[in-house]
PDB file of C-alpha atoms in Angstrom:
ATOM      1  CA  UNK P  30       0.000   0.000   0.000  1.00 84.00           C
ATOM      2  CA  UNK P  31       2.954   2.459   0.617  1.00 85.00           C
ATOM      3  CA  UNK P  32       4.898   1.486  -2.342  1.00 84.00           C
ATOM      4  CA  UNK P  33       0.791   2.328  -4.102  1.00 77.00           C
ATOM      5  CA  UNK P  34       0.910   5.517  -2.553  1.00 76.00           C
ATOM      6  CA  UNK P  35       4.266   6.354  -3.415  1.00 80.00           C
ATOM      7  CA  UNK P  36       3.728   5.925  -6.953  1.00 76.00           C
ATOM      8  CA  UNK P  37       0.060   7.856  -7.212  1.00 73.00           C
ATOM      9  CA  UNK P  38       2.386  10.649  -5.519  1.00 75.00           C
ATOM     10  CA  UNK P  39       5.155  10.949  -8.449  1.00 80.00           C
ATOM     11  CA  UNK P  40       2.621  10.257 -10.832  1.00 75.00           C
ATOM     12  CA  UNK P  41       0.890  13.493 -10.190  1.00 73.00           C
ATOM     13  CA  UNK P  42       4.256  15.696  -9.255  1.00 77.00           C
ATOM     14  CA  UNK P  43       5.909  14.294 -12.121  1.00 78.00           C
ATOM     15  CA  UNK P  44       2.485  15.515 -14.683  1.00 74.00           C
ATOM     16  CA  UNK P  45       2.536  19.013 -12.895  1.00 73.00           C
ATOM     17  CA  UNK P  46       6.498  19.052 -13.473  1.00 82.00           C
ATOM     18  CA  UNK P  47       5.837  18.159 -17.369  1.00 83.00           C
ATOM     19  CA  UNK P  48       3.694  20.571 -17.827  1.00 80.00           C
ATOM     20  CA  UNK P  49       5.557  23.650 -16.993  1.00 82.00           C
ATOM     21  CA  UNK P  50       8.018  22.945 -19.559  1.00 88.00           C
ATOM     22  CA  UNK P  51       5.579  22.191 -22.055  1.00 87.00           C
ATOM     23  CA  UNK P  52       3.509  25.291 -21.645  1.00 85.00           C
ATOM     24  CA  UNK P  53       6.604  27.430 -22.109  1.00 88.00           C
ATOM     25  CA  UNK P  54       6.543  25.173 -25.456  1.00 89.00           C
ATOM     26  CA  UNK P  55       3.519  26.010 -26.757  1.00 87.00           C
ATOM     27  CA  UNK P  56       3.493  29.297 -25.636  1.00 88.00           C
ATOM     28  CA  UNK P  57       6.580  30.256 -28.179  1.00 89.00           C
ATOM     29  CA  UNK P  58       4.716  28.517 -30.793  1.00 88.00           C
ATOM     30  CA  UNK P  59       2.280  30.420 -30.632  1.00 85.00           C
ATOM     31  CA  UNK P  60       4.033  33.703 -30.002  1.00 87.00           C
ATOM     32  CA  UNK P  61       5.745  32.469 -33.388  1.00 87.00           C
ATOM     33  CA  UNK P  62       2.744  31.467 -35.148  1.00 81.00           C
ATOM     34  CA  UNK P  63       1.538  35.526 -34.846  1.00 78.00           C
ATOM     35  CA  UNK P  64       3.776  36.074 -37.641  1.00 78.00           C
ATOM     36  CA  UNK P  65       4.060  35.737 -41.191  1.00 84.00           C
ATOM     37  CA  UNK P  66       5.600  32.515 -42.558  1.00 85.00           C
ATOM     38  CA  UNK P  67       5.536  30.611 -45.771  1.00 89.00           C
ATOM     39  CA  UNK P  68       3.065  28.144 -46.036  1.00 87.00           C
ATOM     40  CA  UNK P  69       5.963  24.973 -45.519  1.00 87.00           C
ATOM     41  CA  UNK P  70       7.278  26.537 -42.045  1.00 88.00           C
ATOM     42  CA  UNK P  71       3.377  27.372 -41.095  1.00 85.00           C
ATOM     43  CA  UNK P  72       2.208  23.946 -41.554  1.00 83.00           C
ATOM     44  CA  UNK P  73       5.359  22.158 -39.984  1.00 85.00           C
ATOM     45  CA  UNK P  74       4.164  24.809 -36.620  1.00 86.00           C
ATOM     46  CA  UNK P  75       0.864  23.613 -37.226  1.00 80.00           C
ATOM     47  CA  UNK P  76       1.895  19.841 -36.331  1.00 78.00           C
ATOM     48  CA  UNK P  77       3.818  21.151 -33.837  1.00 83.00           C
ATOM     49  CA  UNK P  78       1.709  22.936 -32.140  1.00 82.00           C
ATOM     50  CA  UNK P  79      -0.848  19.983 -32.440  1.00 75.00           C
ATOM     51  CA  UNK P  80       1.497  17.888 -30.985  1.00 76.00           C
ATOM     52  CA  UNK P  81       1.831  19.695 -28.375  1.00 82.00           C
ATOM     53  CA  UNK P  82      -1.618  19.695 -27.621  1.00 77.00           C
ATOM     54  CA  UNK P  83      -1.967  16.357 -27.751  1.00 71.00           C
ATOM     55  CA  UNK P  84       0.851  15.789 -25.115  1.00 80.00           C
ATOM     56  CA  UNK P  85      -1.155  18.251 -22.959  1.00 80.00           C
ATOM     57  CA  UNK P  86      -4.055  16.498 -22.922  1.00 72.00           C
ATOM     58  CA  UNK P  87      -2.578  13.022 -22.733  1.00 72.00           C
ATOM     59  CA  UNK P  88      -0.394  14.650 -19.123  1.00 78.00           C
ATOM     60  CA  UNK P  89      -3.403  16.064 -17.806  1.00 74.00           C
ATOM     61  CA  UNK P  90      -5.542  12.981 -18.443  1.00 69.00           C
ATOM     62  CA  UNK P  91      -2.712  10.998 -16.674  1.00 73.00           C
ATOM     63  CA  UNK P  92      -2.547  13.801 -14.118  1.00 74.00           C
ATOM     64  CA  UNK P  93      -6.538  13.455 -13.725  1.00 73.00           C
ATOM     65  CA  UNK P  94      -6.090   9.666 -13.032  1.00 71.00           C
ATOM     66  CA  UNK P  95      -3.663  10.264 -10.512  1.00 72.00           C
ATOM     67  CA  UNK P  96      -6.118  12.471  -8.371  1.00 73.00           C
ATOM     68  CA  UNK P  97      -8.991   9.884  -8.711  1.00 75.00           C
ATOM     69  CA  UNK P  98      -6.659   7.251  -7.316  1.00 71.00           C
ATOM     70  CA  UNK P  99      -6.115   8.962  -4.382  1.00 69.00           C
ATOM     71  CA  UNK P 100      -9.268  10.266  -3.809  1.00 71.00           C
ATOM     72  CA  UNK P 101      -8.641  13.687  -4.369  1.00 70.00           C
ATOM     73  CA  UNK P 102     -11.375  14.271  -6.649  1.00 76.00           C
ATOM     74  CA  UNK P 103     -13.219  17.264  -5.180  1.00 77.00           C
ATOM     75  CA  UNK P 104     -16.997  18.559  -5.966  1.00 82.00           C
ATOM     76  CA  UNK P 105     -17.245  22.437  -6.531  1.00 84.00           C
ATOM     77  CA  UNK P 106     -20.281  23.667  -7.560  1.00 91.00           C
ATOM     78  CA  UNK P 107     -21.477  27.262  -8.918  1.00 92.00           C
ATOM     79  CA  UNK P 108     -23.998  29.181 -10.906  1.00 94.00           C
ATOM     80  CA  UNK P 109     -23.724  28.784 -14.388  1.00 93.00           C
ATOM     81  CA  UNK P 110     -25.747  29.437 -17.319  1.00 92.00           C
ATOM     82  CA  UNK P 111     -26.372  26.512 -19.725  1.00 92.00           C
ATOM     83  CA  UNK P 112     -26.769  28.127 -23.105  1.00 90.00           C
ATOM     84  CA  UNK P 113     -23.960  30.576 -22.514  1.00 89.00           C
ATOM     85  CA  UNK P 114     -21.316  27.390 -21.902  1.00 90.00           C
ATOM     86  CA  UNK P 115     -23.104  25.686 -24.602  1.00 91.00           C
ATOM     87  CA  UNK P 116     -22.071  28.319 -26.949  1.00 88.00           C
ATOM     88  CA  UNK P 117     -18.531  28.546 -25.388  1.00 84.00           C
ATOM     89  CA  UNK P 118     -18.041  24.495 -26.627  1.00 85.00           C
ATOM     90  CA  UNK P 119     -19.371  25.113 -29.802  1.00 87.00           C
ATOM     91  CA  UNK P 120     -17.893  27.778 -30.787  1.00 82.00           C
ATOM     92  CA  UNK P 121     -14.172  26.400 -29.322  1.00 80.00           C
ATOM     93  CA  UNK P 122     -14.917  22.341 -31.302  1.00 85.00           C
ATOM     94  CA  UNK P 123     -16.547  23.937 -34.878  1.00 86.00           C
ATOM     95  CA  UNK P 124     -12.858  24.781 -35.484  1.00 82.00           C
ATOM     96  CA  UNK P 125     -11.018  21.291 -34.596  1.00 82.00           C
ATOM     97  CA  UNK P 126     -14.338  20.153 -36.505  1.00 89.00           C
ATOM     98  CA  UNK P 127     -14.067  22.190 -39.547  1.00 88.00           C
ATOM     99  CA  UNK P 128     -10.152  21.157 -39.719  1.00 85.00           C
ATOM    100  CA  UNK P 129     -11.007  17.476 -40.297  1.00 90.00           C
ATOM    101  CA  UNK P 130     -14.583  18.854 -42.732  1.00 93.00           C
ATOM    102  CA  UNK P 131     -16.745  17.721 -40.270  1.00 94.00           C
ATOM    103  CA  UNK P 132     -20.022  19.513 -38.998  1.00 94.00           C
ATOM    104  CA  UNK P 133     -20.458  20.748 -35.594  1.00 93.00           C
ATOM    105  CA  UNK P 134     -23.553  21.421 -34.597  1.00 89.00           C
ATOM    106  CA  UNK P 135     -24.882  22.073 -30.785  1.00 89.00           C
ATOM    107  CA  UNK P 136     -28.560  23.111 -29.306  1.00 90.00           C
ATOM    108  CA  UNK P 137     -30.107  23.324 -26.498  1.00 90.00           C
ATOM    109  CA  UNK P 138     -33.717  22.058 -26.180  1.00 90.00           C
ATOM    110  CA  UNK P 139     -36.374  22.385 -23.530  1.00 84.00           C
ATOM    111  CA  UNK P 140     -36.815  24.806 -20.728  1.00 70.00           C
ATOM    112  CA  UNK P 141     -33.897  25.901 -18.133  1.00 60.00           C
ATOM    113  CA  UNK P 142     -33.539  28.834 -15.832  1.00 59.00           C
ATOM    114  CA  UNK P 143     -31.411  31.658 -16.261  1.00 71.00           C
ATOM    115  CA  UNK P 144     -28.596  30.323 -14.464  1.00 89.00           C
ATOM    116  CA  UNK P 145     -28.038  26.629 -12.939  1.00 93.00           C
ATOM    117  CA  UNK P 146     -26.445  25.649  -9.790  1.00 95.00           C
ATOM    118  CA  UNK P 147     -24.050  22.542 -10.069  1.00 94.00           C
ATOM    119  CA  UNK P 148     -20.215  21.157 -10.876  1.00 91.00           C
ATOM    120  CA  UNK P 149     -19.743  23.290 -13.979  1.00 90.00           C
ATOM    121  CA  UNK P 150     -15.980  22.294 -14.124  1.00 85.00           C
ATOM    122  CA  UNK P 151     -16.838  18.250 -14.071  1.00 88.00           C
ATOM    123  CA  UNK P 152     -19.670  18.513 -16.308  1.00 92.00           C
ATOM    124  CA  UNK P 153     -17.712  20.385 -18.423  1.00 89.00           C
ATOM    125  CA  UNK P 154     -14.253  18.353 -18.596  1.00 86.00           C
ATOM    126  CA  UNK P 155     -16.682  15.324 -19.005  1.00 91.00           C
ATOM    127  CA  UNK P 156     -18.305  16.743 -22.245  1.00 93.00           C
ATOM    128  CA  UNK P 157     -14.382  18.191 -23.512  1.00 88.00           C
ATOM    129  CA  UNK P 158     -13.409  14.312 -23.504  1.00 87.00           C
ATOM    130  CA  UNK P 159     -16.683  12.754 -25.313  1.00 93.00           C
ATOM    131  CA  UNK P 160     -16.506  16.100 -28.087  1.00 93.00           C
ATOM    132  CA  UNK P 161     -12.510  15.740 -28.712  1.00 89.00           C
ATOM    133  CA  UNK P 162     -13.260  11.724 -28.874  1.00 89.00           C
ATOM    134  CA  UNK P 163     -16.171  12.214 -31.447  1.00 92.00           C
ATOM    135  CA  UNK P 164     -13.783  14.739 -33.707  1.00 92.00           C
ATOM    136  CA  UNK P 165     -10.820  12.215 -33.314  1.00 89.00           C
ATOM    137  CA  UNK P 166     -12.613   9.239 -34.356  1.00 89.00           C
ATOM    138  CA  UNK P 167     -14.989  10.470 -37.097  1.00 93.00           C
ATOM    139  CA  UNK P 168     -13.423  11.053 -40.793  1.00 92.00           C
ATOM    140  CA  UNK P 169     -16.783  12.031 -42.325  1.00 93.00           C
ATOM    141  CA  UNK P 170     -20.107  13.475 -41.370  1.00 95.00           C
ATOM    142  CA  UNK P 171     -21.177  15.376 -38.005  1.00 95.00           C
ATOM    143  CA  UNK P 172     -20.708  15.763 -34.657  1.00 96.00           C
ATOM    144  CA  UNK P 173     -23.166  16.917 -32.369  1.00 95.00           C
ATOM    145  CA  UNK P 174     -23.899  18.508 -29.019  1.00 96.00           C
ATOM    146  CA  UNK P 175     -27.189  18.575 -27.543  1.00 95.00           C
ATOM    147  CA  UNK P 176     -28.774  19.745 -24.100  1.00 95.00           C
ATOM    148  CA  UNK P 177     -31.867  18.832 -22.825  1.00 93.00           C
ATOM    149  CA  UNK P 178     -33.079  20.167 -19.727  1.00 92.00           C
ATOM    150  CA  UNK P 179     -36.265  18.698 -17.748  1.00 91.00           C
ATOM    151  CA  UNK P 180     -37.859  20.753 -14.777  1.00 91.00           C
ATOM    152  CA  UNK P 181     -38.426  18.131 -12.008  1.00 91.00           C
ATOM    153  CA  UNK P 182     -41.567  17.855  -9.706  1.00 92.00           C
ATOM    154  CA  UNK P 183     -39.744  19.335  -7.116  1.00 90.00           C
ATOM    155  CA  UNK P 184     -39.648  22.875  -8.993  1.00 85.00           C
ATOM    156  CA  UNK P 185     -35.709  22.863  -7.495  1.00 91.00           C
ATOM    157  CA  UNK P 186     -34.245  20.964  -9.531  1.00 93.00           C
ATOM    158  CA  UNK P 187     -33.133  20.917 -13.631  1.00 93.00           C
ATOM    159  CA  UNK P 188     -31.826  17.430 -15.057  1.00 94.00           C
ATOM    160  CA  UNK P 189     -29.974  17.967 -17.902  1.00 95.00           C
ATOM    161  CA  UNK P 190     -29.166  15.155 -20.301  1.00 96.00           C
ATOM    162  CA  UNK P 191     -26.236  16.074 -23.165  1.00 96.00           C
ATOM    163  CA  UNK P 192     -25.903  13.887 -25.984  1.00 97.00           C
ATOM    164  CA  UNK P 193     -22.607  13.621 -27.664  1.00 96.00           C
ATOM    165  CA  UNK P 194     -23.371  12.060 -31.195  1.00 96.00           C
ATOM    166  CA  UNK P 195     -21.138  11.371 -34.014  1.00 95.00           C
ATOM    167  CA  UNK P 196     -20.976   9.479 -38.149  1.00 95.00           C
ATOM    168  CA  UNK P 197     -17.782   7.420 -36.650  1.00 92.00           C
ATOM    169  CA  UNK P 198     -17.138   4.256 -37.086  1.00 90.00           C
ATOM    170  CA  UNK P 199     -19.197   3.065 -34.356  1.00 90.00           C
ATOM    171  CA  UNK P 200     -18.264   0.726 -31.559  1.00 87.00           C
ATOM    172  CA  UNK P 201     -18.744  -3.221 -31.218  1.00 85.00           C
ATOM    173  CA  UNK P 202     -21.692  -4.500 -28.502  1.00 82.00           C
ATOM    174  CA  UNK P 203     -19.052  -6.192 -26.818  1.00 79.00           C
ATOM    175  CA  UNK P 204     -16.796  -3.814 -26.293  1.00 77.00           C
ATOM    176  CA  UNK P 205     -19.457  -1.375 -24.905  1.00 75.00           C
ATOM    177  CA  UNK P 206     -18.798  -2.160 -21.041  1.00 71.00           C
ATOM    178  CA  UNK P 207     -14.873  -2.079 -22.010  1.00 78.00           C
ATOM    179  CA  UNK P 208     -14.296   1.310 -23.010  1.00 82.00           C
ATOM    180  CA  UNK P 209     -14.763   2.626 -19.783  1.00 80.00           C
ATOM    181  CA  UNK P 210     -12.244   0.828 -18.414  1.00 80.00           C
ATOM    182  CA  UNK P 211      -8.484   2.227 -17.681  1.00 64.00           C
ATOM    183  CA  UNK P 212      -5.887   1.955 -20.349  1.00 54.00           C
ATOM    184  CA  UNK P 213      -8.470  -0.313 -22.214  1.00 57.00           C
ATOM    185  CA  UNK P 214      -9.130   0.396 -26.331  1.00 58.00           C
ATOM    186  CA  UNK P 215     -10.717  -1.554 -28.906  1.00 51.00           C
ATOM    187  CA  UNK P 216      -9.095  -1.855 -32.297  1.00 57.00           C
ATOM    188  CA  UNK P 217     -10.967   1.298 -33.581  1.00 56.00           C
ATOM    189  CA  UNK P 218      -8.936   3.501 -30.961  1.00 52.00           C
ATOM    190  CA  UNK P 219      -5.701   1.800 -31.589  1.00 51.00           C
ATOM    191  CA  UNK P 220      -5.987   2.213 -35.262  1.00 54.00           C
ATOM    192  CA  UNK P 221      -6.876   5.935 -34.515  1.00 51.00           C
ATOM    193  CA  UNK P 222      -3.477   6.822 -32.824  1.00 49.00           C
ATOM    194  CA  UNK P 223      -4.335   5.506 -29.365  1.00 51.00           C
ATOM    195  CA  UNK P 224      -3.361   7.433 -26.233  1.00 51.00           C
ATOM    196  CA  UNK P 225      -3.535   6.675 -23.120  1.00 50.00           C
ATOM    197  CA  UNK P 226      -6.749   4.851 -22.784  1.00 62.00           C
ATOM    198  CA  UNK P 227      -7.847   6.694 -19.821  1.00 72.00           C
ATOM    199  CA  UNK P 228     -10.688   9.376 -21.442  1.00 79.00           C
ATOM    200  CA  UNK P 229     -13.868   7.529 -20.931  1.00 88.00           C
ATOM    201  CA  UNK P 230     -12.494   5.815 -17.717  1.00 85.00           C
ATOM    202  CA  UNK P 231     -11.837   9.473 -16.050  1.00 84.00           C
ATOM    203  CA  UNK P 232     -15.256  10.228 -17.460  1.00 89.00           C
ATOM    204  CA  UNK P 233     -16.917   7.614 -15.969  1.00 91.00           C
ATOM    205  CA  UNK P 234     -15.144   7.811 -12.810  1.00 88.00           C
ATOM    206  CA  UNK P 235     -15.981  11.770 -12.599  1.00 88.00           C
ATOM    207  CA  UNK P 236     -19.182  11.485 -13.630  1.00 92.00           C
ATOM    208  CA  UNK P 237     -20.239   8.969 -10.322  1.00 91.00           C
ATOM    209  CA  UNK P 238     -18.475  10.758  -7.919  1.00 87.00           C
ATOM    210  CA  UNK P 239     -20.774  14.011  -8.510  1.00 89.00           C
ATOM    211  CA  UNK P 240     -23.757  11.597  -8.756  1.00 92.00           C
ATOM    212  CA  UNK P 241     -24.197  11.643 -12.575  1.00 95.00           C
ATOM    213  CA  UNK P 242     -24.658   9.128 -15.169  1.00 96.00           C
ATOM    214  CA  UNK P 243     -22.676   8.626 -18.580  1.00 95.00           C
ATOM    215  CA  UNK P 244     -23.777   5.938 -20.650  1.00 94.00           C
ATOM    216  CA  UNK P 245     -23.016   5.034 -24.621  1.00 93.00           C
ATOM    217  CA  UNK P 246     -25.397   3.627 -27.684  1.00 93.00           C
ATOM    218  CA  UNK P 247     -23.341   3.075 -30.637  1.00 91.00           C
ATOM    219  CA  UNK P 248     -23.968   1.365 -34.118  1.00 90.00           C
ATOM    220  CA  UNK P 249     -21.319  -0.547 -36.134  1.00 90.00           C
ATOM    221  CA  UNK P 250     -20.862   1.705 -39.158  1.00 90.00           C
ATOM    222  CA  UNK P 251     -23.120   4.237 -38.232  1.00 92.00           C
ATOM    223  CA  UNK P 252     -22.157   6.066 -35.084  1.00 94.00           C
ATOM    224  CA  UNK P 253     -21.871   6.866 -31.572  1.00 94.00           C
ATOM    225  CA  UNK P 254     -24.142   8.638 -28.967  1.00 95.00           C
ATOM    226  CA  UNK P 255     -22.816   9.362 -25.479  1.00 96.00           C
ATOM    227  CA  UNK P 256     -25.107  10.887 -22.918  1.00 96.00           C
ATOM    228  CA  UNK P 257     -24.191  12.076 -19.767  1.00 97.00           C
ATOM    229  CA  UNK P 258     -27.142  13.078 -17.175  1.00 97.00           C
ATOM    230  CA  UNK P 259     -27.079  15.590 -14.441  1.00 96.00           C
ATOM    231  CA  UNK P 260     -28.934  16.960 -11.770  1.00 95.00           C
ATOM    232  CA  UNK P 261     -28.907  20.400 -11.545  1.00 94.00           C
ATOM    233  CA  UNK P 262     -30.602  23.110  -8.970  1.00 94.00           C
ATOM    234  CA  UNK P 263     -32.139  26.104 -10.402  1.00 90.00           C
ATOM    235  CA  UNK P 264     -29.860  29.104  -9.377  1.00 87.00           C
TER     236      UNK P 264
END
């Protein structure tokens, strides 16, 4: 159990220590991307800086993990309004979308309050996995965000169910239950450049410890839906 702990420690000092260094990176990037360069130098920054990225999100995935393991996962909730981070996503994935000529579309259906009272940070890194996910693993088609919000009986409360659809591939029945499971991938996600295999497991993970629910429907050739649903008070 020591020797556990031990390691969960430099795990998580060694992903904070990584990242310094790797922000200074992409920070000069782009500081250097600002300026005009011919299209053979602006496209070798361009992997760079995608690269980089991609290390950035693998280390803070990893760094994610770490905290779960040793409990440190935290609840923190505050007011929020729904359509207004709605619009935030979209308008931050239509980009990485329209990069790979995919559609982005997001909406917002039913009614809501004003402002919401819950863990806008989980809810959000939860969605930030399954939208980067859907972009990664769809060549063709759409990807879609939508937010439906349900008054409850209790006139308090707000559920809000997001659906993260895609045109991908599409995942196997039987490897359904495995995908949320860490450092597990089927052959679609190894084919598809990997990483660490620890997305949908942090997802998962987050999304019961602030009392939410993410399940997946998915179609061979067709597509995936995620949905992740939340109980929210009214603000």
């Amino acid at each position: 159990e020591a020797a556990s702990e031990a390691k969960s420690r430099f795990l998580t000092s060694m992903s904070h220590e990584i990242r310094t260094p790797l922000n200074g990176i992409l920070g000069m990037l782009q500081l250097i991307d600002r300026k005009t360069l011919t299209p053979d130098i602006a496209k070798k920054l361009s992997i760079a800086k995608e690269s980089g990225l991609f290390l950035l999100t693998l280390i803070n995935q990893v760094l994610d993990f770490a905290r779960i393991e040793a409990g440190q996962i935290t609840i923190s909730k505050e007011r929020f309004s729904l359509p207004a981070m709605m619009n935030s996503m979209e308008s931050m994935f239509r980009i990485r979308a329209e990069m790979k000529g995919l559609e982005f579309r997001g909406n917002v259906i039913g009614e809501n309050g004003d402002f919401l009272y819950g863990d806008f940070d989980h809810i959000r890194q939860i969605l930030f996995n399954l939208i980067g996910n859907a972009i990664k693993f769809t060549e063709t088609g759409s990807v879609g965000l939508v937010a439906r919000s349900q008054m409850l009986p209790d006139g308090k409360t707000c559920r809000i169910s997001f659906e993260v659809s895609d045109t991908g591939p599409g995942i196997p029945v039987e490897d359904n239950d495995k995908i949320f499971e860490e450092f597990k991938q089927n052959d679609v996600g190894i084919r598809h450049g990997g990483g660490t295999g620890l997305g949908l497991n942090i997802s998962k993970r987050i999304a019961d410890a602030i009392g939410a629910e993410l399940s997946v429907e998915s179609e061979v050739g067709v597509g995936t839906t995620f949905r992740l649903s939340v109980d929210t008070e009214i603000a």
